[in-house]
Coordinates of C-alpha atoms in Angstrom, one line a residue:
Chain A
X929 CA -64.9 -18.0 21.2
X930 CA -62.1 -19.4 18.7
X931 CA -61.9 -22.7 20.0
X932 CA -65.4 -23.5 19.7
X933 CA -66.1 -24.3 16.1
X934 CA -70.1 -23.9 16.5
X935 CA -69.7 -20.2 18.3
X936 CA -67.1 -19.3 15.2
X937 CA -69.9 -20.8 12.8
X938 CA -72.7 -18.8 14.6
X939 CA -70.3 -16.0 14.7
X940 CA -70.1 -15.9 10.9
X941 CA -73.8 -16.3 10.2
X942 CA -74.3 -13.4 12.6
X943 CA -72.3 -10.9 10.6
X944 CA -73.0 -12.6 6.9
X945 CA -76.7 -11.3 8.6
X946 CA -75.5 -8.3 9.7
X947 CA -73.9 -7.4 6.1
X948 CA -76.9 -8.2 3.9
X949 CA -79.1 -6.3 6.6
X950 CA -76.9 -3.5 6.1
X951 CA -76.6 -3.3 2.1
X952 CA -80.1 -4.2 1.8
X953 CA -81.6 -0.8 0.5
X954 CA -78.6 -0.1 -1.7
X955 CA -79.2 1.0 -4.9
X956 CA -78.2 -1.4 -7.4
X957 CA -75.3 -1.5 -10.2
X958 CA -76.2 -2.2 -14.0
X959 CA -73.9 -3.6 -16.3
X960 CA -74.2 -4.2 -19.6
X961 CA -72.6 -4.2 -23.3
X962 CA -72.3 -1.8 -25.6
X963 CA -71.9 -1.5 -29.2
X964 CA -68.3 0.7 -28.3
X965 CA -67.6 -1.2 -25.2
X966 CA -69.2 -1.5 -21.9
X967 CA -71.8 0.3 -19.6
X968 CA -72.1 0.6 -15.7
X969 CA -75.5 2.9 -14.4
X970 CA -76.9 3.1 -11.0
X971 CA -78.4 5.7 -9.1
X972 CA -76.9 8.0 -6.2
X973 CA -78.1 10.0 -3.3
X974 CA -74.8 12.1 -3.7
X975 CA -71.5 10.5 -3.5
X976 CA -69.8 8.7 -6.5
X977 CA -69.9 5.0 -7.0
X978 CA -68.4 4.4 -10.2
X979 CA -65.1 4.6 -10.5
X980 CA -61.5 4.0 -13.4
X981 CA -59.2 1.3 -11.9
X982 CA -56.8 1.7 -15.0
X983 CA -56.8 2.1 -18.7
X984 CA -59.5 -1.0 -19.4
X985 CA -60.5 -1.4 -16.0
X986 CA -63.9 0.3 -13.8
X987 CA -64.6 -0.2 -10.2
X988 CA -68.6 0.0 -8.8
X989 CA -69.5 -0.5 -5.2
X990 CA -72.3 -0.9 -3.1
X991 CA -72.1 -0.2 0.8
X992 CA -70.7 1.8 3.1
X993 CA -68.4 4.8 1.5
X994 CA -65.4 4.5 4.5
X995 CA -65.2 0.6 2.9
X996 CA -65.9 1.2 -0.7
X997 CA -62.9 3.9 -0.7
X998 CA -60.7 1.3 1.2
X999 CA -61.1 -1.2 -1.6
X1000 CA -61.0 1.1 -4.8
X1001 CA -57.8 2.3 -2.8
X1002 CA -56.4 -1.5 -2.8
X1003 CA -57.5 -2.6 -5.8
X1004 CA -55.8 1.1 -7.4
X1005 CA -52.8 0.8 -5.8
X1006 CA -52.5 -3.5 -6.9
X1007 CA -53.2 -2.3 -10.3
X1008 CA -50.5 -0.2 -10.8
X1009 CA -47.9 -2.1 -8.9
X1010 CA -48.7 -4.7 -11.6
X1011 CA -48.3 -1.9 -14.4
X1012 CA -45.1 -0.6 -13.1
X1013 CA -43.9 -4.2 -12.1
X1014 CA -44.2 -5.4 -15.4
X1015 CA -46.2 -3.7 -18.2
X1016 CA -50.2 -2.1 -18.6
X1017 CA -51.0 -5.2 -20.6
X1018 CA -50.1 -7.4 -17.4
X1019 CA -52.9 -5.6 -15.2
X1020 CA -56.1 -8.3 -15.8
X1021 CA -59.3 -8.5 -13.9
X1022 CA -59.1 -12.2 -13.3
X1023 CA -55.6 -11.7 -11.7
X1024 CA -57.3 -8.5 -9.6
X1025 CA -59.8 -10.4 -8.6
X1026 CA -58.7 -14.2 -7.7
X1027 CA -55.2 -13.1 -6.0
X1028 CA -56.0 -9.4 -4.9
X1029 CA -59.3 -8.3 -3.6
X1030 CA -60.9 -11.5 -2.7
X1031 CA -58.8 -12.9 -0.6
X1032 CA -58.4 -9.1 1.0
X1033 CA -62.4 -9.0 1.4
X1034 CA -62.2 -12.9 2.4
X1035 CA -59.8 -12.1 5.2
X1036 CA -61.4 -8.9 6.8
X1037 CA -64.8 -11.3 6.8
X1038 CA -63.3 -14.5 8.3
X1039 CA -61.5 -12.3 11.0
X1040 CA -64.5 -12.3 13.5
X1041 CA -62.7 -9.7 15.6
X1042 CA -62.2 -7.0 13.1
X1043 CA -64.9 -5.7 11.0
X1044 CA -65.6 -6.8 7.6
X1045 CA -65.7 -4.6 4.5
X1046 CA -69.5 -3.7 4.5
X1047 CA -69.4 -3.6 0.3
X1048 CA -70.5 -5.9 -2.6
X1049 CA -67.6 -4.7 -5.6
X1050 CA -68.6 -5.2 -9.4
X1051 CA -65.8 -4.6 -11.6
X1052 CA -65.4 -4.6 -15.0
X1053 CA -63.0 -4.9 -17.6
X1054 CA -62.8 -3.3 -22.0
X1055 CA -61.7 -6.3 -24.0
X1056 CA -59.9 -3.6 -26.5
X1057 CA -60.1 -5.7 -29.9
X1058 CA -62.5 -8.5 -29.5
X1059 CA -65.8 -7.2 -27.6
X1060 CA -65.1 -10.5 -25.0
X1061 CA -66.2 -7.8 -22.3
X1062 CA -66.0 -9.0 -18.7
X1063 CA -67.7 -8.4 -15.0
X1064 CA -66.7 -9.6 -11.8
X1065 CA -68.8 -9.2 -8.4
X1066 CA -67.5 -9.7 -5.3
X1067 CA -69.2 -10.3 -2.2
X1068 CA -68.8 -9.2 1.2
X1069 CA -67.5 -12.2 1.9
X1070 CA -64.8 -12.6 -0.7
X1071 CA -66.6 -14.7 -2.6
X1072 CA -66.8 -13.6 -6.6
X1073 CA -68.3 -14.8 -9.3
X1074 CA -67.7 -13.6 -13.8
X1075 CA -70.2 -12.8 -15.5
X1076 CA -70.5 -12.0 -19.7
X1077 CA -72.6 -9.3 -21.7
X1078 CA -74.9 -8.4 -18.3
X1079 CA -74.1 -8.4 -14.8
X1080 CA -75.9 -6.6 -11.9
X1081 CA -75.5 -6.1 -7.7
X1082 CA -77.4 -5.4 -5.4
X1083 CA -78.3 -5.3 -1.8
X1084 CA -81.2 -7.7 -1.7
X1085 CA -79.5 -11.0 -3.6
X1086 CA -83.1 -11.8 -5.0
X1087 CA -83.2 -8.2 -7.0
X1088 CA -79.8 -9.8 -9.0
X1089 CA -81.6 -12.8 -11.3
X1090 CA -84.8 -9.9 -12.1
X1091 CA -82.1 -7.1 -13.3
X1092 CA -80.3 -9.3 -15.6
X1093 CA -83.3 -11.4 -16.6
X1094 CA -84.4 -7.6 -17.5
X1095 CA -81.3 -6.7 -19.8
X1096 CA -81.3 -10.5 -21.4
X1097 CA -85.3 -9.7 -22.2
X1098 CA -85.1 -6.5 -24.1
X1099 CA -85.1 -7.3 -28.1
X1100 CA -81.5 -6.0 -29.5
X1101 CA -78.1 -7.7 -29.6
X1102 CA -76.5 -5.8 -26.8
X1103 CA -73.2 -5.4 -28.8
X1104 CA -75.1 -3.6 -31.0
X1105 CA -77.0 -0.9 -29.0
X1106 CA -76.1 2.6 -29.2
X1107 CA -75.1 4.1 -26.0
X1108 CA -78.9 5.7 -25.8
X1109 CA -80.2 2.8 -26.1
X1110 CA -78.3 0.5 -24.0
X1111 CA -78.5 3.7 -21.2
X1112 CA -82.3 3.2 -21.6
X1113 CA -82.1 -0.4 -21.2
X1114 CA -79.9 -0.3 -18.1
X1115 CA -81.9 2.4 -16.9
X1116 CA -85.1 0.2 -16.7
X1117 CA -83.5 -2.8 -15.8
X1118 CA -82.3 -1.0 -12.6
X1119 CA -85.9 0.0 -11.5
X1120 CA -87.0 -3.3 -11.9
X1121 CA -84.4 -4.4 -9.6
X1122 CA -84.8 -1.8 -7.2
X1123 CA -88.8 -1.8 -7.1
X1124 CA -89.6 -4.8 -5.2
X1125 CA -88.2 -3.0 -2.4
X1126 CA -90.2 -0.1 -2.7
X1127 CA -93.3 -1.7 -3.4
X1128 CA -93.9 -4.7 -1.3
X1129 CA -92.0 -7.7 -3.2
X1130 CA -94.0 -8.8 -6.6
X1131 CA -91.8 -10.2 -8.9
X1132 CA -92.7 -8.8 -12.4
X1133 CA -94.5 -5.3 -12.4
X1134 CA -96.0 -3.4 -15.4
X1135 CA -94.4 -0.6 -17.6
X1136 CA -96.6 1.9 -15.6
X1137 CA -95.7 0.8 -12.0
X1138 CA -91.7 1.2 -13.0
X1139 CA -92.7 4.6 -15.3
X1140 CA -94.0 5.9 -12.0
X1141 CA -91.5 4.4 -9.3
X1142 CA -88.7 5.6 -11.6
X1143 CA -90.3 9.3 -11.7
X1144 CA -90.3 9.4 -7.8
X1145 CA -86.8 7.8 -7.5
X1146 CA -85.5 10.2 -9.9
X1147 CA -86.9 13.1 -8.0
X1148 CA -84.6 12.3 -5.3
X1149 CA -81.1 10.5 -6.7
X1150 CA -79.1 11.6 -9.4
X1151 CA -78.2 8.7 -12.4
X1152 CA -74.7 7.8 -12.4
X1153 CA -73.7 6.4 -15.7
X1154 CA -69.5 5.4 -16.7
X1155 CA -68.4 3.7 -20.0
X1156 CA -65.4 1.9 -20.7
X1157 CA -64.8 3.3 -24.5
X1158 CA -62.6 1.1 -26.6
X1159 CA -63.0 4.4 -29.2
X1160 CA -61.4 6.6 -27.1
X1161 CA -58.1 7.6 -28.2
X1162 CA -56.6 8.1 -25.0
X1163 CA -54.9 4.9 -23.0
X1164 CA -57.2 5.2 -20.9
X1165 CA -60.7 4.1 -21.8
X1166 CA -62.9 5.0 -19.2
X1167 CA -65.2 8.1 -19.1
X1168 CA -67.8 9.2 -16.5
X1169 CA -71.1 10.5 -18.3
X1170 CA -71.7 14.0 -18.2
X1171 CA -74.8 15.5 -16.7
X1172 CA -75.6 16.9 -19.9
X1173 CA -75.4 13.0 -21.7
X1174 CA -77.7 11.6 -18.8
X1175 CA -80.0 14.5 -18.9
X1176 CA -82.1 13.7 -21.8
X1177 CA -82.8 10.0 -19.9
X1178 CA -83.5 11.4 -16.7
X1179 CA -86.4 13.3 -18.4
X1180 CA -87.8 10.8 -20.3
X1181 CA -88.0 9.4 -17.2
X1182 CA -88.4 12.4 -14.1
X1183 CA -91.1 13.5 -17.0
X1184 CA -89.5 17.7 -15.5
Chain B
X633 CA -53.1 15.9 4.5
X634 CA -49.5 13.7 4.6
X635 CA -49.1 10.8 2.5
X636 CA -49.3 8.4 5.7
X637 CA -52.9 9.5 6.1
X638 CA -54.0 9.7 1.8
X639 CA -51.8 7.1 0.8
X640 CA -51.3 9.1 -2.6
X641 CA -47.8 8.4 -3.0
X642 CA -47.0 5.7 -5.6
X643 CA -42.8 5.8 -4.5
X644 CA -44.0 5.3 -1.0
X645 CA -46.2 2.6 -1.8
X646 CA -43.4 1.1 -4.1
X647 CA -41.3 1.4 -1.1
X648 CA -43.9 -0.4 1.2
X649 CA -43.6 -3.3 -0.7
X650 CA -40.4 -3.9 -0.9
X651 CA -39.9 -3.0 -4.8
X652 CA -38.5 0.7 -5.2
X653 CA -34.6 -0.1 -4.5
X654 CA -32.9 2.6 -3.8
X655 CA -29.7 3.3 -5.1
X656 CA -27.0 3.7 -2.3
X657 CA -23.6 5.2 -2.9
X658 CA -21.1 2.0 -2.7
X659 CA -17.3 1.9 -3.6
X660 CA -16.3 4.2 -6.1
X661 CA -13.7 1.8 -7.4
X662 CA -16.3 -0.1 -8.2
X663 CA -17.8 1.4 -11.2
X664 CA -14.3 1.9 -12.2
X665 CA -13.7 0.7 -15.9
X666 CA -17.4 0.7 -16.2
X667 CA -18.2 2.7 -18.9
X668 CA -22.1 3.3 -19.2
X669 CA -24.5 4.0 -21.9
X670 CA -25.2 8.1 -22.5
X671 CA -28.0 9.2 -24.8
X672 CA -26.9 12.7 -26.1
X673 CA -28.7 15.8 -27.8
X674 CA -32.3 17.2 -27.0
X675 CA -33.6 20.5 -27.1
X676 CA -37.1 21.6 -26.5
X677 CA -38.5 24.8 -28.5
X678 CA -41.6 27.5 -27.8
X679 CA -43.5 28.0 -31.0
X680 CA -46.8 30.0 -31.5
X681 CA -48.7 26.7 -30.7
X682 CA -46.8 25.1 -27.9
X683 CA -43.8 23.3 -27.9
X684 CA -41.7 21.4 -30.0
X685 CA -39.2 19.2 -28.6
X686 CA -36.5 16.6 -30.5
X687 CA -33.8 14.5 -29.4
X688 CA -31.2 12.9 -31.8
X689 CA -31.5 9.0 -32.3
X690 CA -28.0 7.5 -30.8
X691 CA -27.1 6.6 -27.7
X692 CA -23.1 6.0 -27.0
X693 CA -21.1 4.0 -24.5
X694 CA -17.2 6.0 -24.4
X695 CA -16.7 6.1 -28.8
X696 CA -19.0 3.1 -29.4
X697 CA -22.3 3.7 -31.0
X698 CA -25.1 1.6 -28.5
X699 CA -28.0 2.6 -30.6
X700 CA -29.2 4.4 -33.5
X701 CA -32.5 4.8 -33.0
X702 CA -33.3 5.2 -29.5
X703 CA -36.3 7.4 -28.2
X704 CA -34.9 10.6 -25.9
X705 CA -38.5 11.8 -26.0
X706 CA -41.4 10.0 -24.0
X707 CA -44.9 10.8 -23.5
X708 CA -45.7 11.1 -19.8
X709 CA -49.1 11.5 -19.8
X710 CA -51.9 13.3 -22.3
X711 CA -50.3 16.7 -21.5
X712 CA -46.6 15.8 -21.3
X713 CA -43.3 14.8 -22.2
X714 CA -39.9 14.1 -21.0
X715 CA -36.9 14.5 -22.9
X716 CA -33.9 12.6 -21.8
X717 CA -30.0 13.2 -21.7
X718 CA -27.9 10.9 -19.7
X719 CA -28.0 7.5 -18.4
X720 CA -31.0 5.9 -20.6
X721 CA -31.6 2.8 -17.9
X722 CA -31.9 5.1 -15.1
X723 CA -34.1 7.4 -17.4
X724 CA -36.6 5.3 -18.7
X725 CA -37.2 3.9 -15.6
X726 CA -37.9 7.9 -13.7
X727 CA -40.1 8.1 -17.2
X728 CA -41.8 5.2 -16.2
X729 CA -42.2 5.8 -12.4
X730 CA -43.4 9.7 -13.2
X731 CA -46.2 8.0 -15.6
X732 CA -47.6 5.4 -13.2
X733 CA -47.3 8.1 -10.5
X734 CA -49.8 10.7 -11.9
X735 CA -52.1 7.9 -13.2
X736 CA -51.7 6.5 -9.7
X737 CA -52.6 9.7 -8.2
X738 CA -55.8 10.6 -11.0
X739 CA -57.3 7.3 -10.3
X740 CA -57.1 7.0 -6.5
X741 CA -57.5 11.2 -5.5
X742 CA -60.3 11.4 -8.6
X743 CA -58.6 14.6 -9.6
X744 CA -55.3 15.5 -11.7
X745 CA -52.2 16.0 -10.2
X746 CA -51.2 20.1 -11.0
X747 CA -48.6 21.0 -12.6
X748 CA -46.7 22.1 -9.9
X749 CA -47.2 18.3 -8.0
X750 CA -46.3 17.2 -11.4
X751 CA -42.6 18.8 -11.9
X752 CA -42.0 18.3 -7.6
X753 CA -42.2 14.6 -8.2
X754 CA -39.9 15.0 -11.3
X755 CA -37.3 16.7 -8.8
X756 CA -37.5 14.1 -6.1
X757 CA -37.1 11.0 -8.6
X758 CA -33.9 13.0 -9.6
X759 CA -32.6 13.3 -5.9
X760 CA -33.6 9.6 -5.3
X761 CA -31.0 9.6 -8.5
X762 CA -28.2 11.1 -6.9
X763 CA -26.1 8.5 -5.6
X764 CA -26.1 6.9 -9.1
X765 CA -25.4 9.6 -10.4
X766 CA -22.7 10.6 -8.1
X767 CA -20.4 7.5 -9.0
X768 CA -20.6 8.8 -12.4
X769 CA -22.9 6.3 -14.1
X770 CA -26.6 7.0 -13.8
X771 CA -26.9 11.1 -14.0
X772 CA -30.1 11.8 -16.1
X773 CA -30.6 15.2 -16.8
X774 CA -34.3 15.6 -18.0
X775 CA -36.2 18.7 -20.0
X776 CA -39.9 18.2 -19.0
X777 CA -42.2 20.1 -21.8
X778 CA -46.3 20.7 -21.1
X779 CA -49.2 22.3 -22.8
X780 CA -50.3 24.6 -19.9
X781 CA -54.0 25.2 -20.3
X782 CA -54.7 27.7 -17.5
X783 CA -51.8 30.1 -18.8
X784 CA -52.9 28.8 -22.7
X785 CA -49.2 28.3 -23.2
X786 CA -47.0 25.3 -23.7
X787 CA -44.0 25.8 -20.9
X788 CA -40.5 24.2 -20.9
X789 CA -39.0 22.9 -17.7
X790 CA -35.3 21.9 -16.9
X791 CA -33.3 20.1 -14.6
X792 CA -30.0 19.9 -13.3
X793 CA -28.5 16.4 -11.9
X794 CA -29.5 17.1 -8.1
X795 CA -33.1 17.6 -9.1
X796 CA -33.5 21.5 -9.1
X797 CA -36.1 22.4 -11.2
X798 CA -36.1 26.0 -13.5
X799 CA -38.1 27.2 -16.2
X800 CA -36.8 28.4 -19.6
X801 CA -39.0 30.7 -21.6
X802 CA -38.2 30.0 -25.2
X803 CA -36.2 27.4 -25.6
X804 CA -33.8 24.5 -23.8
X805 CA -31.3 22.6 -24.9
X806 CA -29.5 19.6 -22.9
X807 CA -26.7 16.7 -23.3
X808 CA -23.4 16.6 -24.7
X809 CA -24.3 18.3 -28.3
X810 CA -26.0 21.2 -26.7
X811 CA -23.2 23.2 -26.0
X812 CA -22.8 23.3 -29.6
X813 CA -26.1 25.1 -30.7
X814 CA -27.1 26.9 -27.6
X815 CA -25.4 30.0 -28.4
X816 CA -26.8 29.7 -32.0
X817 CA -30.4 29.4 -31.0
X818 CA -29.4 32.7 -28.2
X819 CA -28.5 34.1 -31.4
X820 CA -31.6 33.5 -33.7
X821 CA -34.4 34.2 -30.7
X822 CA -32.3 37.5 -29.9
X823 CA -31.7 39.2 -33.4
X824 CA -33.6 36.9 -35.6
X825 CA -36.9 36.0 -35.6
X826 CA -38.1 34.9 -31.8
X827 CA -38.5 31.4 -31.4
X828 CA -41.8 31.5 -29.8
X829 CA -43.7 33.6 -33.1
X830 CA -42.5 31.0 -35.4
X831 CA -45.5 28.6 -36.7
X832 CA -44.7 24.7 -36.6
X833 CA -43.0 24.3 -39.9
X834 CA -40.5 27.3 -39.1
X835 CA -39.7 26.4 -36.1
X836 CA -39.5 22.1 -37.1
X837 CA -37.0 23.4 -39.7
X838 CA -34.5 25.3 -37.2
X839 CA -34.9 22.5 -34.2
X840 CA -33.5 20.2 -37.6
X841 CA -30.6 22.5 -38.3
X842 CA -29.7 22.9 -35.0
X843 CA -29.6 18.7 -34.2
X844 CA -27.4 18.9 -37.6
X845 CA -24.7 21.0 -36.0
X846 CA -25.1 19.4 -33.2
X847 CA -24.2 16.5 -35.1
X848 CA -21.5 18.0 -37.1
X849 CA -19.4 18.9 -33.5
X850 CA -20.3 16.3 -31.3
X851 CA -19.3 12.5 -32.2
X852 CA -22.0 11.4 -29.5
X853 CA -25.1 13.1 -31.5
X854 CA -26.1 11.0 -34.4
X855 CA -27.4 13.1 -37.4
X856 CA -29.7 12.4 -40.5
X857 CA -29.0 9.3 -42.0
X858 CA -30.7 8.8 -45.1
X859 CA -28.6 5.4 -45.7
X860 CA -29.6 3.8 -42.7
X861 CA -33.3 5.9 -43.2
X862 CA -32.8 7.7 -39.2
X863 CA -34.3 10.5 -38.5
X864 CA -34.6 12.8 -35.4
X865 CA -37.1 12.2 -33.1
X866 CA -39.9 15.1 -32.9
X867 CA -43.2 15.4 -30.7
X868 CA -45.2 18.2 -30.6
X869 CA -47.3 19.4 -27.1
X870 CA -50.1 21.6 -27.7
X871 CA -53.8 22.5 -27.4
X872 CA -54.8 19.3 -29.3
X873 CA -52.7 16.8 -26.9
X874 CA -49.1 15.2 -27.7
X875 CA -48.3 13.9 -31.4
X876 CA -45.3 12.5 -32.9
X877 CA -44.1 14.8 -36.1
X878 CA -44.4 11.6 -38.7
X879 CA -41.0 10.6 -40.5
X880 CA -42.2 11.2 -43.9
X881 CA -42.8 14.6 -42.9
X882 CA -39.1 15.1 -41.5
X883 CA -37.8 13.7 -44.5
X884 CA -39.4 15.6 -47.0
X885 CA -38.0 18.6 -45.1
X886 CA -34.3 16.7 -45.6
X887 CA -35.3 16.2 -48.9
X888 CA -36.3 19.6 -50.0
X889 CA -35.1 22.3 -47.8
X890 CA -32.4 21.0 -46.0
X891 CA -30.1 19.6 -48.6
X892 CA -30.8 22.6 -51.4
X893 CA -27.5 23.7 -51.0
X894 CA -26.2 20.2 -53.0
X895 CA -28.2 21.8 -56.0
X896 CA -27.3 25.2 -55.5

């Protein structure tokens, strides 16, 4: 199959199908500034998708959870190889993500004989002093792309431009909004992103269509919301939400 | 579930890649005329909040003075610290190596390494010491202090060279000054007032007379030196985290309490 370029091209096309066909109904990941740092939300059936890399750094993954664990283990275990190597203030996103996990996610898809990671990663990284807060998604192919202030992922590509358009649209500097607020505004960004699938594919639905696709979706995931806290006095800056902090926007929301 | 199956294990992973050398036991002529640098007196203290534990400032290579004001004491993690005695290279880098390792394991198993995990890994860096510290240069003989929130008591651990592992219940004291003030703090917990009922001040006071005879005996342990403005280096482990006992604070205590007997 190797040494016939068009089969290898085919070849790729068939899984870069195979990949999106698989991710497709994934529930998408927010992103978004704070006025104490940064924000990720999505939703979740059960298992945990946000995740702390290191001190500054969070990890988000769409896709299969066998795949998603692989890669939070490799880019884990870079991380603190870097720390140890040479010092905490050596570990950066751009170095994780140009010379570690793209090229691993890269590989694994150009290697037509093994399986490719079935994932899309969004990572994120606390500027601690300056608020230059930063996102990085990578693609199941390795491909990645930065991203400032708002980022989001997805499994349909198309629901990407409508989440951030969302977050961009809302009135409020975003490194302003209180963590409520910028929850709320993630929050409703994400069902916008997510609704198309539910209901057919029309591109910009009303504030009662998302009130009631949110109310159903929330009757059957959980939010999953995880700051990156330049407050916190700990090294380590990132903190998973407690139910108790989501609960009050899961009623305004569930409506029970 | 083994480590080949997890991958939790940050020395193993070190290993994989080719960047956790391990010390082998080589030619004992070798090291020979090689004198190394020794960082001396720490003790570690029970009071009624948790623990208090202080190291003296200088580190020493045969009768030269290295360093005044080196840290014996280092934060692990938000719970923890390690005191050193002993070879300060190969003792900042086990420091370093524990830290990564339970941030390493928090962040990849999503749960905190216990306690017990905690003071195993301790032991093994020690063995993984050994040869070093065989050939005379590299022993490091740690006290590791912790607040213990299940028991609701701070708990001081100590090692000897091969890594075993014990647990004193009042107080520890380690390196070559200690032999000069364990039999005095035996002496005040025993018949004096016990250690571990003593509130911070109390308790901050004594570990400060004690690093002052240690001083006084030992030429290795560096004392208070208001000339050159050194003072004893003190963290606290409690309920509320690890802190750093501020400078100011230790030398009011010189100021006041410790030096009344020049007015007297």
């Amino acid at each position: 199959m190797l040494e016939d370029p068009y089969r290898w091209v085919e070849a790729i096309r068939n899984r870069r199908e195979y990949v999106d066909d698989q991710l497709k109904t994934a529930s998408p990941v927010v992103g978004c500034t704070y006025q104490d740092g940064l924000l990720l939300l999505t939703t979740t059936p059960g298992p945990r998708k946000l995740f702390e890399v290191y001190n500054q750094l969070a990890f988000a993954a769409i896709g299969h959870p066998a795949d998603i664990e692989k890669l939070r283990k490799a880019v884990i275990d870079i991380a603190h190889l870097e720390a140890f190597n040479l010092s905490a203030s050596d570990v950066s996103l751009h170095r994780l993500v140009h010379f570690g996990i793209g090229p691993l996610v890269k590989s694994a898809f150009d290697e037509i004989f093994r399986s490719p990671y079935l994932a899309r990663v969004l990572v994120a990284e606390l500027d601690p002093s300056q608020g230059q807060e930063c996102f990085f998604t990578v693609d199941a192919d390795g491909s990645f792309a930065s991203h400032r202030d708002v980022v989001a992922m997805s499994g349909l590509a198309a629901a990407q431009p409508v989440i951030v358009d969302q977050l961009n649209a809302a009135t409020g500097d975003l490194h302003k909004l209180t963590l409520e607020a910028a929850l709320d505004r993630a929050l409703n960004a994400w069902a916008h992103g997510h609704l198309p699938l539910a209901d057919g594919d029309h591109p910009a639905p009303d504030d009662d269509t998302v009130r009631q696709f949110l109310s159903t979706a929330l009757s059957t995931a959980r939010i999953e919301a995880a700051v990156l806290d330049r407050t916190m006095p700990t090294k380590s800056k990132f903190r998973l939400l407690s139910a108790a902090e989501i609960e009050p926007l899961r009623l305004r929301y569930a409506g029970r | 579930m083994t480590d080949a199956v997890t991958g939790t294990d940050f020395i193993a992973l070190l290993r994989e890649h080719g960047q956790w050398p391990q010390a082998r036991l080589g030619d004992p002529s070798a090291t020979l005329g090689l004198e190394s640098t020794e960082a001396t007196t720490i003790l570690a203290v029970r009071y009624r909040d948790g623990v208090l534990v202080a190291g003296d400032r200088r580190a020493t290579m045969g009768n030269t003075v290295v360093y005044d004001r080196a840290d014996k004491v280092l934060m692990v993690d938000d719970r923890s610290v390690i005191a050193i005695a002993g070879s300060p290279a190969n003792a900042y880098e086990i420091v370093r190596m524990l830290e990564m390792s339970f941030q390493h394991y928090r962040r990849s198993q999503l749960q905190e390494l216990s306690l017990e995990g905690k003071l195993r890994t301790l032991s093994r860096l020690l063995r993984e010491n050994l040869p070093m510290a065989l050939q005379g240069i590299g022993a490091v003989i740690p006290i590791y202090a912790t607040y213990d929130e299940a028991d609701v008591t701070g708990k001081i651990f100590f090692y000897d060279m091969l890594g075993a592992q014990f647990e004193s219940v009042d107080f520890c004291t380690t390196g070559s000054g200690s032999t000069m003030i364990r039999g005095a703090l035996y002496y005040h917990n025993r018949w004096d007032v016990p250690l571990s009922q003593m509130d911070e001040g109390q308790s901050l006071e004594l570990i400060l007379k004690m690093l002052e005879t240690a001083a006084e005996f030992d030429t290795a342990t560096g004392g208070f030196r208001p000339i050159a403005n050194v003072f004893p280096q003190v963290m606290r482990v409690n309920a509320a985290g690890i802190s750093s006992i501020e400078e100011s604070v230790l030398e009011s205590l010189y100021e006041t309490r410790l030096s009344q007997r020049r007015q007297g």
